[in-house]
């Protein structure tokens, strides 16, 4: 097996079936049969799915995706394949146990492929059912809205709590740019937001590697960075629904998904910006099922917030934090109250998820803080090198015609403070939100960032 020196500039299509020994010590394997991104991809589906000819395919879609791509797919495949279709009737389909069960009921013994037609939710549902039923699945993408197409996990909602579940790589990813570019604008923005989140995700990963010795792969980080940069330079042309831009975003999203499988964890794709975004998603799910925004919209705003936090780090007087040692004692009552006030019905799930991971021993807390202090310069360096300024992140989102401020998501200042505090409780994967918590600064920074975000003279848009 030869070691590939530079994989950072490979096109997504060239990465398929890749198997190489990396400097990080892992053997990176991409077990996807094909990724096709371009114009008129749908017409070529019979060729891509050749090995399933005359066999049964279950097509899963919702009313919207049936209209934009499902009907056409059916026409194109019906002569050579045995098709069965299911169309979810819901206006707002959720990736929950009911949706999973519905697909399972449609899945007949002789089904040889599940073909999803949609984006985030349909993809997550099909991937998980396919994994548990030992049937391959492929996806016809309808929007460049999130990085889950090539991923190996499905975030699913159980008991109101959204958690990632292990699943499989898709057999194929088919992204027809003609369809993707006509997706609703908030979905195109969602894709941009999910891509932007990689800046802070990679910085978190690097910090975790520094402080906890967690596995890190520079090759993967460089691959993601290159894809994000390419996507960002194209972002201002999103409102034009430009072919090239939509292709760049789609490629960056698929690549990001692939790197999750390569790394064996979601580190290259998800950090503190995703923690706060997941918190917002969970919170809105519990309050109403009619939310307007989707995953990447939350992540984009979360990236602005976390870029602000990275900026604030340089003003911390680490010597005085270490002299005061106020981080040694943790107020569990306040911690619990905050989670309860944000997540109401599902607060118990969040508390149970996090409580065993809390470090309450004052000596251990001192040890953790000392480790941070000892690596302080390097931490600041990571933030400066890897994370763009928050003004820059804002500008990228604004120029793309996308939401960037929590208020646009329906989060007022008070709620923002609480959700910022709770971001560290959504996932235990170490990042900048855990770092400031180890220093006892979470509440202080929640207020500081809220003050800056919600200035009285704020002009949105
Ligand atoms: Zn590697
Ligand atoms: Zn994401």
XYZ file of C-alpha atoms and ligand atoms in Angstrom:
463
model
C 0.000 0.000 0.000
C 1.571 3.284 -0.981
C 1.172 6.322 1.136
C -0.345 9.221 -0.738
C 1.553 12.415 -0.075
C -1.019 15.013 -1.000
C -4.672 14.092 -0.806
C -5.780 17.560 0.194
C -6.567 18.649 -3.318
C -8.275 15.518 -4.567
C -11.723 15.947 -6.032
C -14.436 14.196 -4.101
C -15.052 11.782 -6.959
C -11.369 10.800 -6.874
C -11.576 9.845 -3.225
C -14.074 7.059 -3.786
C -12.713 3.657 -2.889
C -9.581 5.333 -1.525
C -7.535 3.218 0.856
C -4.297 4.624 2.157
C -1.967 4.442 5.080
C -1.781 7.851 6.682
C 0.876 9.550 8.764
C -1.632 9.636 11.604
C -1.254 5.859 11.896
C -4.682 5.018 10.546
C -5.579 3.346 7.332
C -8.191 5.618 5.771
C -10.787 3.802 3.726
C -13.690 5.324 1.789
C -16.225 2.595 1.164
C -18.608 4.411 -1.129
C -19.276 2.920 -4.550
C -19.867 6.200 -6.353
C -20.337 9.931 -5.893
C -21.682 11.818 -8.864
C -22.003 15.593 -8.703
C -22.922 17.507 -11.836
C -25.573 18.322 -14.370
C -28.105 15.764 -15.595
C -26.978 13.152 -13.107
C -30.516 11.829 -12.656
C -30.693 10.709 -16.299
C -27.698 8.471 -15.733
C -29.156 6.709 -12.693
C -29.927 3.432 -14.570
C -26.233 3.166 -15.372
C -25.069 3.978 -11.815
C -27.520 1.470 -10.347
C -26.831 -1.172 -12.986
C -26.196 -3.986 -10.506
C -29.750 -3.624 -9.178
C -31.404 -4.058 -12.582
C -34.669 -6.010 -12.417
C -34.398 -6.093 -8.629
C -36.592 -4.368 -6.126
C -35.771 -0.809 -5.054
C -37.690 1.000 -2.327
C -37.790 4.717 -3.069
C -38.273 6.912 0.033
C -39.154 10.603 -0.252
C -41.487 13.281 1.062
C -44.080 15.335 -0.789
C -41.586 18.070 -1.654
C -38.756 15.837 -2.818
C -41.171 13.672 -4.777
C -42.188 16.759 -6.733
C -38.666 18.036 -7.442
C -36.855 14.747 -8.105
C -38.821 11.648 -7.116
C -41.292 11.703 -9.954
C -38.519 12.120 -12.492
C -36.425 9.363 -10.893
C -39.357 6.996 -11.041
C -39.916 7.699 -14.737
C -36.264 7.098 -15.505
C -35.970 3.854 -13.523
C -39.351 2.243 -14.048
C -38.525 0.207 -17.152
C -35.451 -1.560 -15.851
C -36.063 -1.805 -12.119
C -38.796 -3.153 -9.889
C -39.877 -0.073 -7.949
C -41.844 0.440 -4.804
C -42.281 3.937 -3.469
C -43.217 5.583 -0.233
C -43.935 9.307 0.050
C -43.999 10.831 3.544
C -47.036 13.120 3.635
C -45.720 15.431 6.418
C -44.940 19.035 5.752
C -42.122 18.901 8.379
C -40.714 15.403 8.519
C -38.550 14.612 11.549
C -35.895 11.873 11.784
C -37.670 10.166 14.666
C -38.728 6.628 15.603
C -42.068 7.018 13.809
C -40.434 7.844 10.498
C -37.983 4.937 10.922
C -40.832 2.550 11.663
C -42.779 3.753 8.644
C -39.907 2.934 6.267
C -39.375 -0.421 7.970
C -42.994 -1.347 7.242
C -42.557 -0.478 3.557
C -39.386 -2.544 3.313
C -40.232 -5.931 1.795
C -38.068 -9.032 2.089
C -36.900 -8.863 -1.504
C -35.884 -5.181 -1.403
C -32.280 -4.954 -2.585
C -31.732 -1.207 -2.368
C -33.252 1.714 -0.509
C -33.102 4.833 -2.651
C -33.672 8.005 -0.660
C -34.682 11.169 -2.441
C -34.143 14.236 -0.312
C -31.583 15.874 1.939
C -30.892 15.745 5.685
C -33.908 14.017 7.177
C -34.648 11.521 4.378
C -30.949 10.656 4.190
C -30.674 10.052 7.953
C -33.786 7.877 7.984
C -32.750 5.773 4.974
C -29.189 5.342 6.193
C -30.286 4.038 9.564
C -32.965 1.669 8.289
C -30.544 0.378 5.634
C -27.928 -0.288 8.293
C -30.277 -2.175 10.591
C -31.954 -4.102 7.771
C -28.648 -4.995 6.057
C -29.774 -3.498 2.757
C -27.597 -0.952 0.908
C -28.933 2.555 0.370
C -28.225 5.330 -2.080
C -29.338 8.931 -2.104
C -30.526 11.315 -4.789
C -29.705 14.683 -3.205
C -32.224 17.472 -3.500
C -30.420 20.251 -1.592
C -26.822 21.089 -0.613
C -28.018 21.615 2.937
C -25.817 19.508 5.259
C -22.765 17.269 5.298
C -24.537 14.010 6.112
C -24.728 12.548 2.601
C -21.405 10.745 2.853
C -21.365 10.337 6.593
C -21.576 7.066 8.522
C -23.827 8.253 11.345
C -27.472 9.287 11.528
C -28.587 11.943 14.000
C -32.008 10.743 15.157
C -34.536 12.076 17.636
C -35.456 9.708 20.437
C -37.454 10.974 23.415
C -36.951 14.528 22.197
C -33.158 14.295 22.299
C -31.141 14.335 19.095
C -28.229 11.951 19.131
C -25.967 10.433 16.490
C -26.395 6.724 15.819
C -23.925 4.492 14.056
C -24.957 3.550 10.523
C -23.305 2.942 7.139
C -21.780 4.676 4.142
C -24.185 5.065 1.219
C -23.731 2.899 -1.858
C -23.995 5.996 -3.994
C -24.529 9.754 -3.773
C -26.158 11.358 -6.790
C -26.270 15.140 -6.801
C -27.847 16.701 -9.848
C -26.881 20.367 -9.836
C -29.953 21.333 -11.852
C -32.115 20.100 -8.957
C -29.834 21.190 -6.107
C -29.518 24.799 -7.279
C -33.273 25.246 -7.219
C -33.616 24.157 -3.579
C -35.173 26.727 -1.220
C -32.670 29.440 -0.323
C -32.646 28.599 3.405
C -31.413 25.099 2.473
C -28.567 26.484 0.344
C -27.692 28.709 3.328
C -27.867 25.688 5.591
C -25.182 24.026 3.478
C -22.967 27.096 3.726
C -23.495 27.244 7.503
C -22.587 23.583 7.944
C -19.413 24.127 5.890
C -18.418 27.290 7.829
C -18.725 25.341 11.066
C -15.671 23.323 10.064
C -13.422 26.295 10.944
C -14.259 26.130 14.620
C -14.678 22.331 14.557
C -11.093 21.902 13.353
C -9.824 24.356 15.982
C -11.666 22.426 18.704
C -10.193 19.168 17.434
C -6.706 20.629 17.523
C -7.196 21.934 21.082
C -8.539 18.564 22.227
C -5.501 16.878 20.718
C -3.243 19.315 22.576
C -4.942 19.046 25.966
C -6.193 15.480 26.096
C -3.991 13.708 23.558
C -7.061 12.786 21.545
C -6.465 11.305 18.092
C -5.887 13.943 15.425
C -5.134 13.686 11.721
C -3.445 16.641 10.061
C -4.108 15.244 6.577
C -7.845 15.111 7.211
C -7.836 18.574 8.804
C -6.003 19.969 5.755
C -8.471 18.277 3.380
C -11.422 19.822 5.184
C -9.756 23.230 5.372
C -9.086 23.218 1.608
C -12.715 22.318 0.871
C -14.024 25.024 3.207
C -11.782 27.700 1.680
C -12.999 26.813 -1.802
C -16.591 26.978 -0.705
C -16.167 30.291 1.141
C -14.684 32.038 -1.878
C -17.785 31.070 -3.869
C -20.298 31.971 -1.139
C -21.208 35.540 -2.239
C -22.728 34.072 -5.393
C -25.205 31.840 -3.563
C -28.121 34.261 -4.151
C -27.558 33.883 -7.912
C -27.981 30.105 -7.567
C -24.833 29.829 -9.618
C -23.988 26.265 -10.843
C -20.352 26.479 -9.838
C -21.178 27.692 -6.332
C -23.758 24.990 -5.745
C -21.267 22.396 -6.991
C -18.534 23.734 -4.666
C -20.811 23.671 -1.636
C -22.030 20.176 -2.479
C -18.480 18.908 -2.914
C -17.353 20.463 0.366
C -20.319 18.914 2.165
C -19.767 15.453 0.692
C -16.059 15.654 1.441
C -16.758 16.674 5.008
C -19.012 13.645 5.407
C -16.346 11.370 3.967
C -13.762 12.628 6.446
C -16.020 11.610 9.347
C -15.795 8.026 8.102
C -12.059 8.373 7.500
C -11.400 9.672 11.005
C -13.850 7.259 12.599
C -15.396 10.169 14.530
C -17.192 13.417 13.772
C -14.222 15.541 14.906
C -13.353 16.950 11.458
C -16.938 18.121 10.959
C -18.381 19.140 14.294
C -17.266 21.164 17.313
C -18.606 23.794 19.706
C -20.571 25.534 16.922
C -22.461 22.265 16.486
C -22.927 21.850 20.256
C -24.729 25.178 20.558
C -26.605 24.529 17.276
C -27.774 21.101 18.465
C -28.917 22.748 21.694
C -31.009 25.233 19.718
C -32.409 22.440 17.547
C -33.393 20.349 20.562
C -34.893 23.393 22.278
C -37.029 24.306 19.255
C -38.148 20.687 18.784
C -39.468 20.615 22.343
C -41.268 23.935 21.969
C -42.800 23.530 18.524
C -42.513 21.182 15.586
C -43.021 24.011 13.121
C -39.577 25.560 13.267
C -38.484 27.494 10.264
C -34.767 26.781 10.200
C -32.722 23.646 9.674
C -29.441 22.248 10.956
C -26.938 24.282 8.948
C -28.752 27.570 9.589
C -28.216 26.963 13.311
C -24.614 25.885 12.720
C -23.850 29.038 10.702
C -25.038 31.258 13.557
C -23.238 28.984 16.029
C -20.037 29.564 14.080
C -20.362 33.343 14.450
C -20.793 32.845 18.215
C -17.842 30.483 18.577
C -15.610 32.688 16.407
C -16.452 35.490 18.888
C -15.501 33.204 21.759
C -12.162 32.354 20.149
C -11.531 36.104 19.778
C -12.306 36.712 23.427
C -9.721 34.155 24.577
C -6.863 36.549 23.937
C -8.228 38.985 26.528
C -8.189 36.378 29.281
C -5.546 37.107 31.906
C -4.640 33.493 32.488
C -2.330 34.286 35.434
C -5.094 36.011 37.321
C -7.560 33.188 36.545
C -5.027 30.738 37.969
C -4.392 32.940 41.007
C -8.101 33.242 41.860
C -8.837 29.541 41.314
C -12.570 30.201 41.306
C -12.987 27.292 38.895
C -12.323 24.721 41.614
C -15.896 24.480 42.846
C -18.777 23.710 40.531
C -22.329 24.732 41.388
C -24.383 21.703 40.345
C -27.686 23.357 41.284
C -27.134 26.255 38.934
C -25.999 23.811 36.272
C -29.176 21.779 36.634
C -31.459 24.830 36.746
C -30.047 26.238 33.539
C -30.579 22.967 31.653
C -34.112 22.684 33.011
C -35.027 26.191 31.943
C -33.747 25.676 28.386
C -34.783 22.115 27.614
C -37.888 21.801 29.798
C -39.438 18.419 28.849
C -36.205 16.816 27.731
C -33.972 18.380 30.408
C -33.716 15.012 32.153
C -32.134 13.487 29.049
C -29.523 16.223 28.827
C -28.733 15.979 32.557
C -28.389 12.185 32.400
C -26.243 12.416 29.314
C -23.798 14.864 30.859
C -23.772 14.259 34.591
C -21.216 11.438 34.692
C -18.812 13.458 32.594
C -18.788 16.399 35.031
C -15.550 16.886 36.909
C -16.455 17.959 40.423
C -13.311 17.109 42.326
C -11.599 20.463 43.132
C -8.093 18.988 42.831
C -8.854 17.444 39.472
C -10.402 20.718 38.314
C -7.225 22.523 39.355
C -5.167 19.983 37.421
C -7.254 20.543 34.270
C -6.938 24.313 34.554
C -3.184 24.051 35.087
C -2.888 22.032 31.930
C -4.765 24.718 30.016
C -2.572 27.450 31.527
C 0.571 25.546 30.586
C -0.608 25.350 26.959
C -2.148 28.807 26.826
C 0.081 30.293 24.106
C -0.487 27.304 21.853
C -4.265 27.469 22.404
C -4.335 31.153 21.417
C -2.216 30.317 18.407
C -4.663 27.617 17.264
C -7.546 30.090 17.525
C -5.682 32.779 15.607
C -4.506 30.518 12.811
C -7.538 28.302 12.323
C -10.554 30.482 13.083
C -11.457 33.498 10.936
C -12.609 36.672 12.701
C -16.273 36.707 13.712
C -16.756 39.746 11.446
C -15.495 37.688 8.573
C -17.833 34.773 9.359
C -20.734 37.237 9.618
C -19.831 38.789 6.292
C -19.657 35.410 4.524
C -23.147 34.554 5.787
C -24.575 38.025 5.052
C -23.096 38.137 1.537
C -24.643 34.745 0.898
C -28.012 36.121 1.997
C -28.047 33.863 5.079
C -29.029 34.381 8.723
C -26.129 35.071 11.071
C -27.632 36.462 14.325
C -29.350 34.325 16.995
C -32.238 36.800 17.026
C -33.036 35.862 13.420
C -33.521 32.303 14.668
C -35.959 33.514 17.314
C -33.512 33.562 20.234
C -33.626 36.643 22.459
C -30.755 37.816 24.639
C -31.861 36.049 27.789
C -32.374 32.756 25.998
C -29.075 33.183 24.196
C -27.210 33.424 27.500
C -28.840 30.251 28.792
C -28.236 28.307 25.575
C -24.644 29.471 25.399
C -24.115 28.158 28.938
C -25.769 24.865 27.976
C -23.716 24.335 24.781
C -21.056 22.400 26.685
C -23.739 20.058 28.062
C -24.983 18.865 24.673
C -21.861 16.887 23.820
C -18.894 15.742 25.881
C -16.487 16.030 22.942
C -13.963 18.577 24.194
C -13.909 22.026 22.634
C -13.592 25.721 23.367
C -16.868 25.728 25.355
C -15.441 23.052 27.671
C -12.156 24.898 27.899
C -13.750 28.075 29.248
C -15.856 25.953 31.598
C -12.700 24.335 32.980
C -11.505 27.878 33.725
C -14.810 28.763 35.419
C -15.572 31.450 32.826
C -18.697 30.132 31.096
C -21.244 32.508 32.644
C -18.964 35.510 32.290
C -18.411 34.820 28.592
C -22.082 34.056 27.957
C -22.895 37.569 29.193
C -19.978 39.227 27.469
C -20.807 37.721 24.072
C -24.524 38.387 24.547
C -23.761 42.072 25.275
C -21.742 42.345 22.088
C -24.298 40.474 19.971
C -27.369 42.228 21.282
C -26.158 45.809 21.318
C -29.092 48.207 21.329
C -28.006 49.734 18.035
C -27.877 46.391 16.314
C -28.793 46.405 12.673
C -29.745 43.039 11.332
C -29.270 41.906 7.778
Zn -4.822 10.325 8.842
Zn -23.503 19.600 10.656
